[in-house]
């Protein structure tokens, strides 16, 4: 096989997809509008911190199978992997997908394959991608092949999941779906399912919405249990002993670029029907404020200025991605309410709020707040941390520390929920 693939967008999904395809034999051109990303890529370097990604990129670039450019070029296959954010009104902003398809139109020839991977509103592949490609005079399924193939990888474990997860391919016609399946079969170990493009589009949206709604349920359980003076973590632990119950973990909110965004695509197209989805979003969005109220309660007797030292600001554990992090929202609320805030996160580099040394972050603080469950935080020397603090309060929003151990050291330890003494 010596086919050429042009991938538009060298971000969290485009770059891993590019290396997977390059290392399975394709000649891949990675396109991005950001010159810094392309210069790095051509040196075999990456800006995304993902296990295995940097070494796989080095291999692909050094053997000439992956090259970065600022402009697309003629290829057998085009894959669009650009971001699809929401705007201020929570409506999908499709300009990156539109720019991407427009940028490849001049290079599309008879026999080419065009794939959309970006999470998109239902109908995008048909209404935007197919319409634009067919405006060149081609007929889909005969002259060109068009499909939607959503990524499903978990940030923090992208390279493993890109190979091992099951995939769904939604063709705008059956010929297209079968052509696209051949490409993904070259590297995917999981099963590949074939559907129509609208089905594949909604599957992607529903998967992420399912998780968001389930996290919202866990957060509501937390609020209800606190109202009734019951420890929610204990409740969830016992509920999950039932063979058909699996409640997720409550926490300070839902971050990342997927779960806080994708449910809105369903809301936008189904305003009067997606009622639970909308409520779930508002529950998850309420969590930073809920944590803030907890801090207010814990510190109401303390003198100002009150200092909150936060361990972990990324949107989830063991990684440095801060996009939509609920802890950043909490920091804003704290600062707007005249709290002093310092933060320590060994995964987050080049962020103004983050101290490079733990001691500096902790010094003279009143409350130590666990924001993210980075594994390393379980093993810190909390005796030393305590010595550095003004008031010895801990608020553990992720339920990672041992209450008894913390109290033996001398902390007053609070879980995010009501915590019986
Ligand atoms: N979270 C909780 N409680 C939980 C689980 C997660 O509060 O029990 C929070 C996390 O702390 C984080 C947020 O939710 O702030 C999202 O984290 P996540 O690990 O659930 O998901 P993402 O956003 O990193 O990745 C999701 C995945 N989707 C599903 O699991 C259905 C991934 O497979 C998708 O590919 C990805 O979205 C995407 O790109 O769409």
Short mmCIF file of C-alpha atoms and ligand atoms in Angstrom, two decimals:
data_model
loop_
_atom_site.label_atom_id
_atom_site.label_comp_id
_atom_site.label_asym_id
_atom_site.label_seq_id
_atom_site.Cartn_x
_atom_site.Cartn_y
_atom_site.Cartn_z
CA UNK A 1 0.00 0.00 0.00
CA UNK A 2 1.33 3.45 -0.79
CA UNK A 3 -1.64 5.72 -0.46
CA UNK A 4 -1.44 9.37 0.53
CA UNK A 5 -3.53 10.79 3.33
CA UNK A 6 -3.96 14.44 4.16
CA UNK A 7 -5.20 15.11 7.70
CA UNK A 8 -6.53 18.58 8.48
CA UNK A 9 -5.90 19.55 12.11
CA UNK A 10 -2.84 18.35 14.06
CA UNK A 11 -4.48 18.53 17.49
CA UNK A 12 -5.40 15.97 20.14
CA UNK A 13 -7.11 13.72 17.60
CA UNK A 14 -5.50 14.58 14.24
CA UNK A 15 -1.94 13.96 15.37
CA UNK A 16 -2.54 10.55 17.02
CA UNK A 17 -4.60 9.51 13.97
CA UNK A 18 -1.80 10.69 11.68
CA UNK A 19 0.85 8.60 13.47
CA UNK A 20 -1.38 5.53 13.63
CA UNK A 21 -1.94 5.70 9.87
CA UNK A 22 1.68 6.61 9.08
CA UNK A 23 2.98 3.71 11.14
CA UNK A 24 0.60 1.35 9.36
CA UNK A 25 2.02 2.22 5.94
CA UNK A 26 0.24 5.32 4.62
CA UNK A 27 2.14 8.45 3.59
CA UNK A 28 0.56 11.10 5.76
CA UNK A 29 0.59 14.87 5.42
CA UNK A 30 -0.46 16.61 8.61
CA UNK A 31 -1.93 20.07 7.99
CA UNK A 32 -2.36 22.81 10.55
CA UNK A 33 -2.72 26.58 10.40
CA UNK A 34 -0.35 26.91 13.38
CA UNK A 35 3.21 27.25 12.12
CA UNK A 36 4.72 26.38 15.52
CA UNK A 37 2.91 23.02 15.56
CA UNK A 38 4.06 22.19 12.02
CA UNK A 39 7.70 23.21 12.67
CA UNK A 40 7.77 21.03 15.77
CA UNK A 41 6.13 18.13 13.97
CA UNK A 42 8.71 18.19 11.20
CA UNK A 43 11.42 17.88 13.85
CA UNK A 44 9.61 14.85 15.25
CA UNK A 45 8.43 16.78 18.29
CA UNK A 46 4.97 17.06 19.83
CA UNK A 47 3.28 19.64 22.03
CA UNK A 48 0.66 17.24 23.39
CA UNK A 49 1.51 15.23 26.48
CA UNK A 50 0.14 11.74 25.82
CA UNK A 51 1.79 8.43 26.65
CA UNK A 52 3.54 6.89 23.60
CA UNK A 53 2.62 9.77 21.27
CA UNK A 54 6.06 11.42 21.18
CA UNK A 55 7.96 8.23 20.42
CA UNK A 56 5.46 7.19 17.73
CA UNK A 57 5.68 10.64 16.11
CA UNK A 58 9.50 10.39 16.10
CA UNK A 59 9.33 7.04 14.30
CA UNK A 60 6.78 8.24 11.72
CA UNK A 61 8.66 11.48 10.97
CA UNK A 62 12.11 9.90 10.85
CA UNK A 63 11.03 7.22 8.37
CA UNK A 64 9.46 9.86 6.12
CA UNK A 65 5.87 8.64 6.54
CA UNK A 66 4.60 11.76 8.31
CA UNK A 67 5.23 15.37 7.26
CA UNK A 68 3.66 18.59 8.42
CA UNK A 69 2.53 21.42 6.13
CA UNK A 70 0.49 24.59 6.41
CA UNK A 71 -1.58 23.88 3.27
CA UNK A 72 -3.38 20.74 2.09
CA UNK A 73 -2.24 18.99 -1.09
CA UNK A 74 -3.58 16.42 -3.55
CA UNK A 75 -4.09 13.09 -1.78
CA UNK A 76 -6.06 9.86 -2.06
CA UNK A 77 -7.73 10.40 1.29
CA UNK A 78 -8.64 13.50 3.33
CA UNK A 79 -9.51 13.37 7.03
CA UNK A 80 -10.89 16.39 8.91
CA UNK A 81 -9.96 16.48 12.60
CA UNK A 82 -10.59 20.08 13.66
CA UNK A 83 -12.27 21.43 16.77
CA UNK A 84 -16.04 22.03 16.98
CA UNK A 85 -16.56 24.33 19.98
CA UNK A 86 -19.74 26.03 21.13
CA UNK A 87 -20.20 29.80 21.07
CA UNK A 88 -21.45 32.08 23.88
CA UNK A 89 -25.06 31.00 23.25
CA UNK A 90 -24.12 27.30 23.49
CA UNK A 91 -24.63 26.83 19.76
CA UNK A 92 -22.19 24.74 17.69
CA UNK A 93 -19.51 26.81 16.02
CA UNK A 94 -18.80 25.00 12.77
CA UNK A 95 -16.40 27.50 11.24
CA UNK A 96 -13.34 25.24 11.67
CA UNK A 97 -15.06 22.34 9.84
CA UNK A 98 -16.23 24.69 7.09
CA UNK A 99 -12.75 26.20 6.71
CA UNK A 100 -11.24 22.70 6.64
CA UNK A 101 -13.52 21.35 3.91
CA UNK A 102 -13.16 24.57 1.90
CA UNK A 103 -9.38 24.27 2.14
CA UNK A 104 -9.35 20.77 0.61
CA UNK A 105 -11.97 21.33 -2.12
CA UNK A 106 -9.39 22.53 -4.70
CA UNK A 107 -7.43 19.28 -4.22
CA UNK A 108 -10.26 16.73 -4.42
CA UNK A 109 -10.10 14.44 -7.47
CA UNK A 110 -12.18 11.55 -8.77
CA UNK A 111 -11.75 8.46 -6.60
CA UNK A 112 -10.82 10.39 -3.44
CA UNK A 113 -12.17 9.65 0.02
CA UNK A 114 -13.24 12.41 2.45
CA UNK A 115 -13.73 11.61 6.15
CA UNK A 116 -15.01 13.82 8.96
CA UNK A 117 -13.86 12.86 12.49
CA UNK A 118 -14.76 16.05 14.38
CA UNK A 119 -17.71 15.76 16.79
CA UNK A 120 -20.51 17.46 14.85
CA UNK A 121 -24.24 18.21 14.89
CA UNK A 122 -26.42 15.58 13.26
CA UNK A 123 -26.53 16.12 9.48
CA UNK A 124 -23.12 17.80 9.12
CA UNK A 125 -21.54 15.10 6.94
CA UNK A 126 -24.46 15.12 4.54
CA UNK A 127 -25.33 18.80 4.55
CA UNK A 128 -21.89 20.37 4.70
CA UNK A 129 -19.27 17.83 3.58
CA UNK A 130 -21.27 15.97 0.90
CA UNK A 131 -22.92 19.14 -0.45
CA UNK A 132 -19.58 20.91 -0.86
CA UNK A 133 -17.78 17.91 -2.38
CA UNK A 134 -20.65 17.22 -4.79
CA UNK A 135 -20.65 20.88 -5.83
CA UNK A 136 -17.38 20.00 -7.63
CA UNK A 137 -19.45 17.80 -9.96
CA UNK A 138 -18.73 14.46 -8.27
CA UNK A 139 -21.31 11.93 -7.18
CA UNK A 140 -20.79 10.38 -3.77
CA UNK A 141 -20.55 6.56 -3.75
CA UNK A 142 -19.46 6.61 -7.40
CA UNK A 143 -16.82 9.29 -8.00
CA UNK A 144 -15.93 10.16 -4.41
CA UNK A 145 -16.52 8.50 -1.04
CA UNK A 146 -17.64 10.40 2.06
CA UNK A 147 -18.14 9.24 5.66
CA UNK A 148 -18.24 10.29 9.29
CA UNK A 149 -15.95 8.38 11.64
CA UNK A 150 -15.95 9.87 15.12
CA UNK A 151 -12.97 9.48 17.42
CA UNK A 152 -13.72 7.89 20.78
CA UNK A 153 -10.41 8.11 22.58
CA UNK A 154 -9.95 9.06 26.21
CA UNK A 155 -7.48 11.90 26.77
CA UNK A 156 -4.65 10.46 28.86
CA UNK A 157 -4.91 7.10 27.11
CA UNK A 158 -5.29 8.21 23.49
CA UNK A 159 -2.73 6.01 21.74
CA UNK A 160 -3.94 2.80 23.35
CA UNK A 161 -7.60 3.62 22.71
CA UNK A 162 -7.02 4.75 19.13
CA UNK A 163 -5.85 1.23 18.32
CA UNK A 164 -8.10 -0.80 20.62
CA UNK A 165 -11.51 0.90 20.74
CA UNK A 166 -14.44 -0.16 18.58
CA UNK A 167 -15.31 2.39 15.89
CA UNK A 168 -18.43 3.36 14.02
CA UNK A 169 -18.31 4.50 10.41
CA UNK A 170 -21.26 6.42 9.04
CA UNK A 171 -21.22 6.53 5.25
CA UNK A 172 -23.32 8.97 3.28
CA UNK A 173 -23.88 5.80 1.19
CA UNK A 174 -22.85 2.18 1.61
CA UNK A 175 -19.97 2.26 -0.91
CA UNK A 176 -18.44 5.15 1.00
CA UNK A 177 -18.73 3.35 4.34
CA UNK A 178 -17.01 0.23 2.96
CA UNK A 179 -14.13 2.23 1.42
CA UNK A 180 -13.55 4.09 4.67
CA UNK A 181 -13.70 0.85 6.69
CA UNK A 182 -10.69 -0.47 4.72
CA UNK A 183 -8.62 2.51 5.89
CA UNK A 184 -9.42 2.16 9.58
CA UNK A 185 -8.97 -1.61 9.41
CA UNK A 186 -5.30 -0.97 8.68
CA UNK A 187 -4.64 -0.05 12.33
CA UNK A 188 -7.70 -0.67 14.52
CA UNK A 189 -7.84 -3.80 16.68
CA UNK A 190 -11.41 -3.13 17.84
CA UNK A 191 -14.57 -3.91 15.88
CA UNK A 192 -15.68 -1.52 13.13
CA UNK A 193 -19.42 -1.02 12.77
CA UNK A 194 -21.06 0.40 9.66
CA UNK A 195 -24.04 2.78 9.79
CA UNK A 196 -25.36 5.81 7.95
CA UNK A 197 -23.73 9.15 8.64
CA UNK A 198 -26.55 10.61 10.76
CA UNK A 199 -26.58 7.54 12.99
CA UNK A 200 -22.81 7.74 13.50
CA UNK A 201 -23.07 11.47 14.26
CA UNK A 202 -25.71 11.03 16.93
CA UNK A 203 -23.95 7.98 18.43
CA UNK A 204 -20.93 10.17 19.17
CA UNK A 205 -23.07 12.89 20.76
CA UNK A 206 -25.08 10.44 22.81
CA UNK A 207 -22.02 8.63 24.18
CA UNK A 208 -20.60 11.80 25.66
CA UNK A 209 -24.00 13.04 26.80
CA UNK A 210 -24.60 9.71 28.55
CA UNK A 211 -21.44 10.24 30.58
CA UNK A 212 -22.27 13.87 31.35
CA UNK A 213 -25.79 12.98 32.52
CA UNK A 214 -24.42 10.17 34.68
CA UNK A 215 -21.86 12.43 36.32
CA UNK A 216 -24.67 14.95 36.93
CA UNK A 217 -26.64 12.20 38.66
CA UNK A 218 -23.66 11.47 40.93
CA UNK A 219 -23.36 15.19 41.71
CA UNK A 220 -27.07 15.40 42.52
CA UNK A 221 -26.76 12.37 44.80
CA UNK A 222 -23.96 14.22 46.56
CA UNK A 223 -26.14 17.30 47.12
CA UNK A 224 -29.12 15.24 48.32
CA UNK A 225 -26.99 13.23 50.73
CA UNK A 226 -25.44 16.36 52.16
CA UNK A 227 -28.91 17.85 52.67
CA UNK A 228 -29.81 14.73 54.66
CA UNK A 229 -26.50 14.65 56.58
CA UNK A 230 -25.34 11.43 54.99
CA UNK A 231 -21.96 10.68 53.45
CA UNK A 232 -22.60 10.39 49.67
CA UNK A 233 -19.40 8.49 48.96
CA UNK A 234 -20.45 5.75 51.38
CA UNK A 235 -23.93 5.71 49.82
CA UNK A 236 -22.54 5.39 46.29
CA UNK A 237 -20.15 2.67 47.40
CA UNK A 238 -23.03 0.57 48.77
CA UNK A 239 -25.36 1.31 45.83
CA UNK A 240 -22.66 0.09 43.48
CA UNK A 241 -22.70 -3.30 45.21
CA UNK A 242 -26.02 -3.87 43.39
CA UNK A 243 -25.38 -5.83 40.17
CA UNK A 244 -27.19 -3.30 37.97
CA UNK A 245 -26.16 -0.01 39.58
CA UNK A 246 -22.97 1.87 38.73
CA UNK A 247 -23.00 5.45 39.94
CA UNK A 248 -20.04 7.58 38.84
CA UNK A 249 -17.94 9.86 41.05
CA UNK A 250 -19.25 13.20 42.25
CA UNK A 251 -16.73 16.02 42.12
CA UNK A 252 -16.09 19.72 41.59
CA UNK A 253 -17.56 19.69 38.07
CA UNK A 254 -17.02 18.42 34.56
CA UNK A 255 -14.23 19.75 32.37
CA UNK A 256 -12.46 18.97 29.13
CA UNK A 257 -13.38 19.83 25.60
CA UNK A 258 -16.01 17.12 25.12
CA UNK A 259 -18.53 16.55 27.91
CA UNK A 260 -19.26 20.22 28.67
CA UNK A 261 -19.70 20.89 24.93
CA UNK A 262 -21.21 17.95 23.04
CA UNK A 263 -24.55 17.71 24.91
CA UNK A 264 -25.31 21.25 23.70
CA UNK A 265 -25.28 19.98 20.09
CA UNK A 266 -28.23 17.74 20.97
CA UNK A 267 -29.95 20.57 22.85
CA UNK A 268 -29.50 22.92 19.90
CA UNK A 269 -31.23 20.53 17.48
CA UNK A 270 -33.88 19.31 19.95
CA UNK A 271 -34.57 22.32 22.17
CA UNK A 272 -37.88 21.10 23.63
CA UNK A 273 -36.94 17.44 23.95
CA UNK A 274 -33.47 17.45 25.44
CA UNK A 275 -34.73 18.58 28.85
CA UNK A 276 -32.85 16.14 31.09
CA UNK A 277 -29.66 16.79 29.13
CA UNK A 278 -29.98 20.53 29.75
CA UNK A 279 -30.63 20.05 33.47
CA UNK A 280 -27.63 17.69 33.71
CA UNK A 281 -25.43 20.36 32.17
CA UNK A 282 -26.61 22.92 34.67
CA UNK A 283 -26.00 20.54 37.60
CA UNK A 284 -22.44 19.89 36.46
CA UNK A 285 -21.88 23.59 35.82
CA UNK A 286 -23.12 24.38 39.33
CA UNK A 287 -20.39 22.34 41.03
CA UNK A 288 -17.58 24.95 41.24
CA UNK A 289 -20.04 27.22 43.01
CA UNK A 290 -21.09 24.39 45.30
CA UNK A 291 -17.43 23.88 46.29
CA UNK A 292 -17.08 27.61 46.83
CA UNK A 293 -20.03 27.63 49.26
CA UNK A 294 -18.34 24.79 51.14
CA UNK A 295 -15.16 26.89 51.46
CA UNK A 296 -17.18 29.88 52.67
CA UNK A 297 -18.76 27.72 55.34
CA UNK A 298 -15.42 26.23 56.44
CA UNK A 299 -13.68 29.58 56.67
CA UNK A 300 -16.45 31.82 57.99
CA UNK A 301 -14.74 32.29 61.38
CA UNK A 302 -11.33 33.05 59.88
CA UNK A 303 -9.75 36.46 59.50
CA UNK A 304 -9.09 37.93 56.06
CA UNK A 305 -7.11 37.54 53.91
CA UNK A 306 -8.03 33.88 53.64
CA UNK A 307 -5.69 31.79 51.52
CA UNK A 308 -6.76 28.68 49.64
CA UNK A 309 -3.98 26.40 48.37
CA UNK A 310 -5.21 24.19 45.54
CA UNK A 311 -3.59 20.89 44.59
CA UNK A 312 -4.45 20.09 40.97
CA UNK A 313 -6.03 22.42 38.44
CA UNK A 314 -6.24 20.27 35.29
CA UNK A 315 -9.64 19.03 34.14
CA UNK A 316 -8.87 15.48 35.19
CA UNK A 317 -6.36 13.25 36.87
CA UNK A 318 -2.77 12.55 35.84
CA UNK A 319 -2.71 14.97 32.93
CA UNK A 320 -2.03 18.65 32.36
CA UNK A 321 -4.97 19.60 30.12
CA UNK A 322 -6.76 22.60 31.65
CA UNK A 323 -9.45 23.17 29.01
CA UNK A 324 -12.80 23.92 30.67
CA UNK A 325 -11.34 22.84 34.00
CA UNK A 326 -13.91 23.33 36.77
CA UNK A 327 -11.05 24.19 39.15
CA UNK A 328 -10.18 27.23 37.03
CA UNK A 329 -13.81 28.33 37.38
CA UNK A 330 -13.56 27.82 41.14
CA UNK A 331 -10.37 29.92 41.21
CA UNK A 332 -12.20 32.76 39.45
CA UNK A 333 -15.06 32.62 41.94
CA UNK A 334 -12.62 32.61 44.88
CA UNK A 335 -10.67 35.57 43.52
CA UNK A 336 -13.86 37.52 42.84
CA UNK A 337 -14.71 36.97 46.49
CA UNK A 338 -11.38 38.30 47.75
CA UNK A 339 -9.75 34.99 48.61
CA UNK A 340 -6.04 34.58 48.04
CA UNK A 341 -5.48 31.58 45.83
CA UNK A 342 -2.35 29.62 45.05
CA UNK A 343 -2.09 26.39 43.08
CA UNK A 344 0.28 23.50 42.54
CA UNK A 345 -0.03 21.05 39.67
CA UNK A 346 3.02 19.10 38.51
CA UNK A 347 1.26 18.29 35.21
CA UNK A 348 0.42 21.86 34.26
CA UNK A 349 3.30 23.81 32.76
CA UNK A 350 3.41 27.49 31.82
CA UNK A 351 0.30 28.53 33.70
CA UNK A 352 0.44 31.80 35.59
CA UNK A 353 -1.50 30.63 38.64
CA UNK A 354 0.62 27.51 39.21
CA UNK A 355 3.57 27.66 41.65
CA UNK A 356 6.60 25.62 40.63
CA UNK A 357 7.19 24.58 44.25
CA UNK A 358 4.67 22.92 46.51
CA UNK A 359 6.00 24.80 49.59
CA UNK A 360 5.34 28.19 48.01
CA UNK A 361 1.79 27.16 47.18
CA UNK A 362 1.08 25.92 50.69
CA UNK A 363 2.80 28.69 52.70
CA UNK A 364 0.42 30.43 55.14
CA UNK A 365 -2.68 28.90 53.60
CA UNK A 366 -5.88 28.38 55.54
CA UNK A 367 -7.40 25.63 53.42
CA UNK A 368 -5.72 22.94 51.36
CA UNK A 369 -8.11 21.99 48.57
CA UNK A 370 -7.69 18.78 46.55
CA UNK A 371 -8.93 19.84 43.11
CA UNK A 372 -7.93 16.84 41.00
CA UNK A 373 -7.13 13.26 41.94
CA UNK A 374 -3.57 13.13 40.51
CA UNK A 375 -2.12 9.88 41.91
CA UNK A 376 0.94 11.74 43.23
CA UNK A 377 -1.25 13.68 45.69
CA UNK A 378 -1.95 10.51 47.66
CA UNK A 379 1.74 10.23 48.49
CA UNK A 380 2.73 13.76 49.50
CA UNK A 381 4.20 14.43 52.93
CA UNK A 382 1.13 15.91 54.59
CA UNK A 383 2.98 16.36 57.91
CA UNK A 384 5.32 18.84 56.22
CA UNK A 385 2.43 20.45 54.37
CA UNK A 386 0.57 20.97 57.65
CA UNK A 387 3.57 22.74 59.25
CA UNK A 388 3.51 25.30 56.45
CA UNK A 389 -0.17 26.18 56.81
CA UNK A 390 -1.82 28.89 58.90
CA UNK A 391 -5.07 27.03 59.51
CA UNK A 392 -5.09 23.28 59.16
CA UNK A 393 -8.14 22.70 56.98
CA UNK A 394 -8.43 20.26 54.07
CA UNK A 395 -11.28 20.15 51.59
CA UNK A 396 -11.00 16.98 49.52
CA UNK A 397 -13.27 17.41 46.47
CA UNK A 398 -12.20 14.05 45.00
CA UNK A 399 -12.31 11.76 48.02
CA UNK A 400 -8.69 10.63 47.66
CA UNK A 401 -7.24 11.10 51.14
CA UNK A 402 -7.73 9.02 54.24
CA UNK A 403 -9.76 11.05 56.75
CA UNK A 404 -8.40 9.25 59.83
CA UNK A 405 -4.80 9.61 58.69
CA UNK A 406 -5.27 13.31 57.99
CA UNK A 407 -6.87 13.90 61.37
CA UNK A 408 -4.09 12.00 63.15
CA UNK A 409 -1.58 14.31 61.48
CA UNK A 410 -3.57 17.28 62.82
CA UNK A 411 -5.78 18.37 59.94
CA UNK A 412 -9.44 19.18 60.13
CA UNK A 413 -10.50 17.13 57.10
CA UNK A 414 -13.68 17.69 55.13
CA UNK A 415 -14.97 15.80 52.17
CA UNK A 416 -16.94 17.70 49.58
CA UNK A 417 -20.01 16.13 51.15
CA UNK A 418 -21.29 16.35 54.69
CA UNK A 419 -18.77 14.50 56.75
CA UNK A 420 -19.95 12.99 60.01
CA UNK A 421 -17.44 13.45 62.84
N1 LIG B 1 -15.68 13.20 35.91
C1 LIG B 1 -16.37 13.22 37.12
N2 LIG B 1 -16.82 12.04 37.64
C2 LIG B 1 -16.62 10.86 37.02
C3 LIG B 1 -15.95 10.84 35.77
C4 LIG B 1 -15.48 12.02 35.23
O1 LIG B 1 -16.56 14.28 37.73
O2 LIG B 1 -17.06 9.85 37.56
C5 LIG B 1 -15.17 14.45 35.32
C6 LIG B 1 -13.65 14.46 35.12
O3 LIG B 1 -12.99 14.84 36.29
C7 LIG B 1 -13.52 15.46 34.00
C8 LIG B 1 -14.77 15.25 33.15
O4 LIG B 1 -15.66 14.55 33.98
O5 LIG B 1 -13.53 16.79 34.48
C9 LIG B 1 -14.57 14.50 31.86
O6 LIG B 1 -13.65 13.44 32.00
P1 LIG B 1 -13.83 11.98 31.34
O7 LIG B 1 -12.63 11.18 31.70
O8 LIG B 1 -15.14 11.43 31.69
O9 LIG B 1 -13.93 12.23 29.76
P2 LIG B 1 -13.10 13.07 28.67
O10 LIG B 1 -13.81 14.36 28.42
O11 LIG B 1 -11.64 13.16 28.97
O12 LIG B 1 -13.28 12.11 27.38
C10 LIG B 1 -14.60 11.85 26.89
C11 LIG B 1 -14.72 10.33 26.68
N3 LIG B 1 -16.13 9.98 26.47
C12 LIG B 1 -16.74 8.99 27.19
O13 LIG B 1 -16.17 8.37 28.06
C13 LIG B 1 -18.15 8.69 26.83
C14 LIG B 1 -13.87 9.89 25.49
O14 LIG B 1 -14.05 8.52 25.19
C15 LIG B 1 -14.24 10.73 24.24
O15 LIG B 1 -13.47 10.35 23.11
C16 LIG B 1 -13.94 12.18 24.58
O16 LIG B 1 -14.81 12.55 25.67
C17 LIG B 1 -14.16 13.02 23.34
O17 LIG B 1 -13.16 13.46 22.72
O18 LIG B 1 -15.27 13.17 22.89
#
